[in-house]
């Protein structure tokens, strides 16, 4: 009997390993397809209708395998050399992929998650990239949109990345406007992600506001400060069990 049980266990293990191998091969195949689609977005022959078709295909894949699509787009952005226009299209597509989390209700949100390590790498990469770009570069806003969509999944990761980069700027006048706008958008659209951290965020943000001399940046900072104040009130008024919206 013991020999039979051992044989059954070995058989089950072989089946599990075979299943895992098939899944790994399928994942590699899907990733190759994704890379081809992402690469095609930068083609000079890619018309607007082709762009729409590519976006639709990638979004459909994301609904079936969210984490794999997010990983693939991030890997492509991080490792492939591409033009500014290509990067902008990819970032906008990336934002659309992240938006699928809230397209079909709570079930969709729970299914569309990425692990914390990937979120941290992604947030840090994007924050570093946005700090390198000129203020009139459209990619700044595109990156900001991606980070705002990422924030509800891992608010501490995104907030820490943004605040650390703002701290490192040394002067509010040198801070990328997109980073300030990220705080404004997060506070305005998803104030609950600041719950428990609002005083820390405002404490680190206030010195930037106080030291800023540039009028345009001062206005952005005031807008962000107002949004943070509203978020603080919303967090204070929310009762336990209230929906996070």
Short mmCIF file of N, CA, C and O in Angstrom, two decimals, residues 159 163 166 179-180 182-191 193-195 197-206 208-209 220-236:
data_model
loop_
_atom_site.label_atom_id
_atom_site.label_comp_id
_atom_site.label_asym_id
_atom_site.label_seq_id
_atom_site.Cartn_x
_atom_site.Cartn_y
_atom_site.Cartn_z
N UNK A 159 3.67 57.04 -2.78
CA UNK A 159 3.87 58.27 -2.00
C UNK A 159 5.32 58.41 -1.55
O UNK A 159 5.89 59.50 -1.62
N UNK A 163 7.55 61.58 -2.66
CA UNK A 163 8.03 62.48 -1.61
C UNK A 163 9.55 62.47 -1.51
O UNK A 163 10.18 63.51 -1.30
N UNK A 166 10.87 64.56 -4.32
CA UNK A 166 10.66 65.98 -4.02
C UNK A 166 11.67 66.46 -2.99
O UNK A 166 12.21 67.57 -3.09
N UNK A 179 5.41 65.79 -10.47
CA UNK A 179 5.43 65.16 -9.15
C UNK A 179 4.44 65.85 -8.21
O UNK A 179 3.77 65.20 -7.40
N UNK A 180 4.38 67.16 -8.30
CA UNK A 180 3.42 67.91 -7.49
C UNK A 180 2.00 67.55 -7.92
O UNK A 180 1.10 67.35 -7.08
N UNK A 182 1.01 64.80 -9.15
CA UNK A 182 0.69 63.44 -8.70
C UNK A 182 0.06 63.49 -7.31
O UNK A 182 -0.97 62.86 -7.05
N UNK A 183 0.68 64.25 -6.42
CA UNK A 183 0.12 64.39 -5.07
C UNK A 183 -1.28 65.00 -5.12
O UNK A 183 -2.18 64.57 -4.41
N UNK A 184 -1.44 66.01 -5.97
CA UNK A 184 -2.75 66.66 -6.09
C UNK A 184 -3.81 65.67 -6.56
O UNK A 184 -4.91 65.60 -6.00
N UNK A 185 -3.46 64.90 -7.60
CA UNK A 185 -4.42 63.95 -8.17
C UNK A 185 -4.76 62.84 -7.19
O UNK A 185 -5.92 62.44 -7.06
N UNK A 186 -3.75 62.32 -6.50
CA UNK A 186 -3.99 61.25 -5.53
C UNK A 186 -4.90 61.76 -4.41
O UNK A 186 -5.87 61.10 -4.02
N UNK A 187 -4.59 62.94 -3.91
CA UNK A 187 -5.39 63.51 -2.82
C UNK A 187 -6.82 63.79 -3.26
O UNK A 187 -7.77 63.63 -2.48
N UNK A 188 -6.98 64.18 -4.52
CA UNK A 188 -8.31 64.55 -5.02
C UNK A 188 -9.15 63.33 -5.41
O UNK A 188 -10.33 63.25 -5.07
N UNK A 189 -8.52 62.38 -6.12
CA UNK A 189 -9.29 61.26 -6.67
C UNK A 189 -9.40 60.07 -5.72
O UNK A 189 -10.43 59.39 -5.70
N UNK A 190 -8.35 59.80 -4.96
CA UNK A 190 -8.38 58.65 -4.05
C UNK A 190 -7.82 59.06 -2.68
O UNK A 190 -6.75 58.58 -2.27
N UNK A 191 -8.52 59.93 -1.97
CA UNK A 191 -7.99 60.43 -0.69
C UNK A 191 -7.77 59.33 0.34
O UNK A 191 -6.93 59.48 1.24
N UNK A 193 -6.19 56.68 0.13
CA UNK A 193 -4.85 56.10 0.14
C UNK A 193 -3.91 56.88 1.06
O UNK A 193 -2.83 56.40 1.40
N UNK A 194 -4.34 58.08 1.46
CA UNK A 194 -3.53 58.88 2.37
C UNK A 194 -3.88 58.62 3.83
O UNK A 194 -3.23 59.15 4.73
N UNK A 195 -4.91 57.80 4.05
CA UNK A 195 -5.36 57.54 5.42
C UNK A 195 -4.21 56.97 6.25
O UNK A 195 -3.57 55.99 5.88
N UNK A 197 -1.42 58.46 6.78
CA UNK A 197 -0.14 59.05 6.40
C UNK A 197 -0.26 60.54 6.08
O UNK A 197 0.71 61.17 5.68
N UNK A 198 -1.46 61.08 6.25
CA UNK A 198 -1.70 62.44 5.82
C UNK A 198 -0.80 63.44 6.54
O UNK A 198 -0.27 64.38 5.94
N UNK A 199 -0.57 63.23 7.84
CA UNK A 199 0.26 64.18 8.59
C UNK A 199 1.72 64.08 8.16
O UNK A 199 2.42 65.10 8.07
N UNK A 200 2.17 62.87 7.88
CA UNK A 200 3.54 62.69 7.38
C UNK A 200 3.72 63.38 6.04
O UNK A 200 4.70 64.10 5.81
N UNK A 201 2.75 63.16 5.14
CA UNK A 201 2.83 63.75 3.81
C UNK A 201 2.83 65.28 3.89
O UNK A 201 3.66 65.95 3.28
N UNK A 202 1.92 65.82 4.68
CA UNK A 202 1.83 67.28 4.79
C UNK A 202 3.07 67.86 5.48
O UNK A 202 3.53 68.95 5.13
N UNK A 203 3.61 67.11 6.44
CA UNK A 203 4.81 67.58 7.13
C UNK A 203 6.02 67.65 6.22
O UNK A 203 6.87 68.54 6.35
N UNK A 204 6.11 66.71 5.28
CA UNK A 204 7.23 66.72 4.34
C UNK A 204 6.99 67.70 3.19
O UNK A 204 7.93 68.17 2.55
N UNK A 205 5.74 67.98 2.94
CA UNK A 205 5.37 68.85 1.82
C UNK A 205 5.45 70.33 2.18
O UNK A 205 5.78 71.17 1.34
N UNK A 206 5.14 70.65 3.43
CA UNK A 206 5.07 72.05 3.85
C UNK A 206 6.36 72.83 3.61
O UNK A 206 6.30 73.97 3.13
N UNK A 208 8.48 72.56 1.26
CA UNK A 208 8.54 72.91 -0.16
C UNK A 208 7.69 74.13 -0.45
O UNK A 208 8.09 75.05 -1.17
N UNK A 209 6.50 74.13 0.12
CA UNK A 209 5.58 75.25 -0.09
C UNK A 209 6.15 76.54 0.49
O UNK A 209 6.08 77.61 -0.12
N UNK A 220 0.98 75.70 -8.14
CA UNK A 220 0.81 74.24 -8.15
C UNK A 220 0.89 73.67 -6.74
O UNK A 220 0.11 72.79 -6.36
N UNK A 221 1.83 74.19 -5.97
CA UNK A 221 2.00 73.71 -4.60
C UNK A 221 0.79 74.05 -3.73
O UNK A 221 0.37 73.25 -2.90
N UNK A 222 0.23 75.23 -3.94
CA UNK A 222 -0.97 75.61 -3.18
C UNK A 222 -2.15 74.71 -3.54
O UNK A 222 -2.94 74.31 -2.68
N UNK A 223 -2.27 74.39 -4.83
CA UNK A 223 -3.35 73.49 -5.25
C UNK A 223 -3.20 72.12 -4.59
O UNK A 223 -4.18 71.52 -4.12
N UNK A 224 -1.97 71.62 -4.59
CA UNK A 224 -1.72 70.33 -3.95
C UNK A 224 -2.01 70.40 -2.45
O UNK A 224 -2.59 69.48 -1.88
N UNK A 225 -1.62 71.50 -1.83
CA UNK A 225 -1.86 71.66 -0.40
C UNK A 225 -3.36 71.67 -0.09
O UNK A 225 -3.81 71.03 0.87
N UNK A 226 -4.12 72.36 -0.92
CA UNK A 226 -5.58 72.39 -0.74
C UNK A 226 -6.17 70.99 -0.88
O UNK A 226 -7.05 70.58 -0.10
N UNK A 227 -5.69 70.23 -1.88
CA UNK A 227 -6.18 68.87 -2.06
C UNK A 227 -5.83 67.99 -0.87
O UNK A 227 -6.62 67.14 -0.45
N UNK A 228 -4.63 68.18 -0.33
CA UNK A 228 -4.23 67.42 0.85
C UNK A 228 -5.11 67.76 2.06
O UNK A 228 -5.47 66.88 2.84
N UNK A 229 -5.46 69.03 2.19
CA UNK A 229 -6.33 69.44 3.30
C UNK A 229 -7.71 68.80 3.18
O UNK A 229 -8.28 68.32 4.16
N UNK A 230 -8.24 68.80 1.95
CA UNK A 230 -9.55 68.17 1.72
C UNK A 230 -9.46 66.67 2.00
O UNK A 230 -10.36 66.07 2.61
N UNK A 231 -8.36 66.05 1.56
CA UNK A 231 -8.17 64.61 1.81
C UNK A 231 -8.11 64.32 3.30
O UNK A 231 -8.65 63.32 3.77
N UNK A 232 -7.47 65.20 4.06
CA UNK A 232 -7.37 65.02 5.50
C UNK A 232 -8.77 65.03 6.14
O UNK A 232 -9.09 64.20 6.99
N UNK A 233 -9.61 65.97 5.69
CA UNK A 233 -10.97 66.05 6.21
C UNK A 233 -11.76 64.79 5.83
O UNK A 233 -12.47 64.20 6.66
N UNK A 234 -11.62 64.36 4.57
CA UNK A 234 -12.34 63.17 4.12
C UNK A 234 -11.93 61.93 4.91
O UNK A 234 -12.76 61.09 5.27
N UNK A 235 -10.62 61.80 5.15
CA UNK A 235 -10.13 60.65 5.92
C UNK A 235 -10.65 60.70 7.36
O UNK A 235 -11.00 59.67 7.93
N UNK A 236 -10.71 61.90 7.93
CA UNK A 236 -11.17 62.03 9.31
C UNK A 236 -12.66 61.73 9.44
O UNK A 236 -13.11 61.20 10.47
#
